Amino acid sequence: MGDLIGKAVVGEMYYVSRDEFLRILESDLNPIDKTKVYASLCRINTLYMIAKAGSGHIGSSFSSMDIISWIHLNKLLIAKETQSEEEYLFFSSKGHDAPAIYSSLIGIGELDFELLHQLRRIGGLPGHPDVSIPGVVTNTGSLGMGISKAKGVIFANRSKGIKSNVFVLTGDGELQEGQFWESLISAANNDINELIVIIDHNKLQSDTFVSNVSDLGDLEGKLKSFGWHVSRCNGNNIQEFSSVLQSLEKNIMKPKVIIADTVKGKGVSFMEHTSEDSDTEFYKFHSGAPSSDLYHLAVQELITNSNKLLKDLKETELSLERIEQPNINSNEANQYLISAYSDSLLRNVSLNKNIAVLDADLIKDTGIAPIKEKFPEQFIECGIAEQDMVSQAGGMAIKGLIPIVHSFACFLSTRANEQIYNNSTEHTKIIYVGSLAGILPGGPGHSHQSVRDISSLGGMPGMTLMEPSCEKEVGMLLDWCIKESSASSYIRLTSVPWRISFKLPTNYIAQPGKGVSLTK
């Protein structure tokens, strides 16, 4: 066992041991109080996992933690312990809350405790859920698929005479994907009452507010119009959420959805998007690991709140394990293609009013935030709707604009593949930019790792594919796409900073079909 912790020490990291989780799980606390404590401990471990890995999604994990904890403890775990004949399944469709799901699965003993130290590591836990991990029902990370997957599971169980209860957690930004709305129709037509969908309505997608990108409007009214039973509650209030969930499990012969209003970053005051120092446009803690100082402030608040809760419930305060905080600072000598691309794009946009820059809710990751800030009239935020974005670009190209389309390579090349092909058959000029390409960005998991973009876009009529080798070549290639090419192009960008051991010749010019010797 570790030490009793009152104050966190700078330079150290803290996590809750398996023994501490067992102490809470085996206590006589009522289900509501037990879940409150459990969720609080899971937040400490989730923060630890992300900080140790150097990347992850704190905001989404913390907003959904109370929901995940209640279902794991009071649905899945109880069904397992009582050997219920009914099958209980739960999975998240949004994927960004993987650290929260992992920490909870570790807490209930579904996963080996040592995996707590292996988030985004080879042989450990992938950045997005994968079926290779016990307790993970389906692969997620590509958005909008969850309800469709759940319907398939339920149809299969019905054919086998198995009574199932399936809980699917979605994000609210995810609702911009067309598949989400497609999946609602047959669920109502086929009276799939075994299904309960929970929308983690934290009001933010990635780094900005949903209302700034694609306002959901009357969400309750929309869902009801599809024939679903709709309830709404505070998703961070365990008492309220559990009451609503219990009411839905009684004689409602429709698919059910709970709009769970939550706070992104819930549990750490300065990480909550409702905090006074929160940016009014961009949320700071969507992805990435906190700095050493911010980790210390956050974990101290979580420890203090957990111990206060335990004291109020007349339980012993936490005994935590600790390790030295690893140094995750990047090498300044590394080359970063995204930064080079951002600079080159900004230069081109400033010189050419005919360029339109389109984004799929990845403004920071793809390096185009400066365009929105300095040239908003040439920037279009399309949200999490790649097919819509690519077809918008097609219409712009028909009317003579030069659209430059941005997303992660894994989503741009696949989800909008038919739309890209349609644009290509019109012989117009569109520049597609796929970030996070290749095998190097392994941390987020295979859903975000694109190695098939070359084959899926290589057959597009008239399209030129290119991948810059270093920062210097990024600007050359973008200039060629904009100023010299008469057809469409695809620029493949590796997002991981990397040290380059070669130098391009001083007189080097990027030209199709012409290579250059880097070594003898």
PDB file of N, CA and C in Angstrom, residues 8 76 86 114 119-120 143 163 174 181 245 294 304 367 369 410 412 464 498 518:
ATOM      1  N   ALA A   8      -0.013  16.926  -2.514  1.00  0.00           N
ATOM      2  CA  ALA A   8       0.757  16.380  -3.625  1.00  0.00           C
ATOM      3  C   ALA A   8       2.086  17.116  -3.728  1.00  0.00           C
ATOM      4  N   LEU A  76     -23.217  -3.548 -15.175  1.00  0.00           N
ATOM      5  CA  LEU A  76     -22.368  -4.639 -15.656  1.00  0.00           C
ATOM      6  C   LEU A  76     -21.825  -5.492 -14.518  1.00  0.00           C
ATOM      7  N   GLU A  86     -29.616 -12.294 -18.472  1.00  0.00           N
ATOM      8  CA  GLU A  86     -29.667 -11.223 -19.467  1.00  0.00           C
ATOM      9  C   GLU A  86     -28.242 -10.741 -19.744  1.00  0.00           C
ATOM     10  N   GLU A 114      -1.833  -3.576 -13.955  1.00  0.00           N
ATOM     11  CA  GLU A 114      -0.584  -3.047 -14.501  1.00  0.00           C
ATOM     12  C   GLU A 114      -0.794  -2.276 -15.796  1.00  0.00           C
ATOM     13  N   LEU A 119      -0.979   3.127 -20.964  1.00  0.00           N
ATOM     14  CA  LEU A 119      -1.810   3.814 -21.954  1.00  0.00           C
ATOM     15  C   LEU A 119      -0.934   4.296 -23.106  1.00  0.00           C
ATOM     16  N   ARG A 120      -1.371   4.010 -24.318  1.00  0.00           N
ATOM     17  CA  ARG A 120      -0.687   4.432 -25.540  1.00  0.00           C
ATOM     18  C   ARG A 120       0.747   3.905 -25.607  1.00  0.00           C
ATOM     19  N   LEU A 143     -16.242   8.154 -35.772  1.00  0.00           N
ATOM     20  CA  LEU A 143     -17.482   8.548 -35.101  1.00  0.00           C
ATOM     21  C   LEU A 143     -18.742   8.176 -35.875  1.00  0.00           C
ATOM     22  N   LYS A 163     -31.860 -12.255 -24.289  1.00  0.00           N
ATOM     23  CA  LYS A 163     -32.347 -10.931 -23.902  1.00  0.00           C
ATOM     24  C   LYS A 163     -31.136 -10.063 -23.580  1.00  0.00           C
ATOM     25  N   GLU A 174     -20.297  14.323 -32.102  1.00  0.00           N
ATOM     26  CA  GLU A 174     -20.486  13.150 -32.954  1.00  0.00           C
ATOM     27  C   GLU A 174     -21.802  13.198 -33.714  1.00  0.00           C
ATOM     28  N   TRP A 181     -27.818   9.913 -37.452  1.00  0.00           N
ATOM     29  CA  TRP A 181     -29.242  10.153 -37.734  1.00  0.00           C
ATOM     30  C   TRP A 181     -29.833   9.032 -38.577  1.00  0.00           C
ATOM     31  N   LEU A 245     -32.256   6.636 -15.494  1.00  0.00           N
ATOM     32  CA  LEU A 245     -31.950   5.342 -16.103  1.00  0.00           C
ATOM     33  C   LEU A 245     -32.897   4.265 -15.597  1.00  0.00           C
ATOM     34  N   LEU A 294       0.466  22.039 -14.123  1.00  0.00           N
ATOM     35  CA  LEU A 294      -0.981  21.854 -14.179  1.00  0.00           C
ATOM     36  C   LEU A 294      -1.387  20.484 -13.656  1.00  0.00           C
ATOM     37  N   THR A 304      -7.819  16.183  -2.770  1.00  0.00           N
ATOM     38  CA  THR A 304      -8.527  16.907  -1.720  1.00  0.00           C
ATOM     39  C   THR A 304     -10.018  16.605  -1.742  1.00  0.00           C
ATOM     40  N   GLY A 367      -3.208  22.508 -38.116  1.00  0.00           N
ATOM     41  CA  GLY A 367      -2.399  23.713 -38.259  1.00  0.00           C
ATOM     42  C   GLY A 367      -3.063  24.875 -38.959  1.00  0.00           C
ATOM     43  N   ALA A 369      -5.477  26.979 -37.517  1.00  0.00           N
ATOM     44  CA  ALA A 369      -6.059  27.985 -36.625  1.00  0.00           C
ATOM     45  C   ALA A 369      -5.692  29.412 -37.044  1.00  0.00           C
ATOM     46  N   CYS A 410      -6.945   9.393 -42.005  1.00  0.00           N
ATOM     47  CA  CYS A 410      -7.774   8.191 -41.841  1.00  0.00           C
ATOM     48  C   CYS A 410      -9.236   8.453 -42.129  1.00  0.00           C
ATOM     49  N   LEU A 412     -10.431  11.461 -43.879  1.00  0.00           N
ATOM     50  CA  LEU A 412     -10.592  12.149 -45.154  1.00  0.00           C
ATOM     51  C   LEU A 412     -10.546  11.186 -46.329  1.00  0.00           C
ATOM     52  N   THR A 464      -2.700  13.882 -57.961  1.00  0.00           N
ATOM     53  CA  THR A 464      -1.294  13.694 -57.623  1.00  0.00           C
ATOM     54  C   THR A 464      -1.165  13.549 -56.112  1.00  0.00           C
ATOM     55  N   TRP A 498       9.814  14.865 -35.611  1.00  0.00           N
ATOM     56  CA  TRP A 498      10.848  13.857 -35.839  1.00  0.00           C
ATOM     57  C   TRP A 498      12.155  14.542 -36.240  1.00  0.00           C
ATOM     58  N   LEU A 518      20.193  11.892 -51.656  1.00  0.00           N
ATOM     59  CA  LEU A 518      20.459  12.450 -50.328  1.00  0.00           C
ATOM     60  C   LEU A 518      21.767  11.915 -49.763  1.00  0.00           C
TER      61      LEU A 518
END
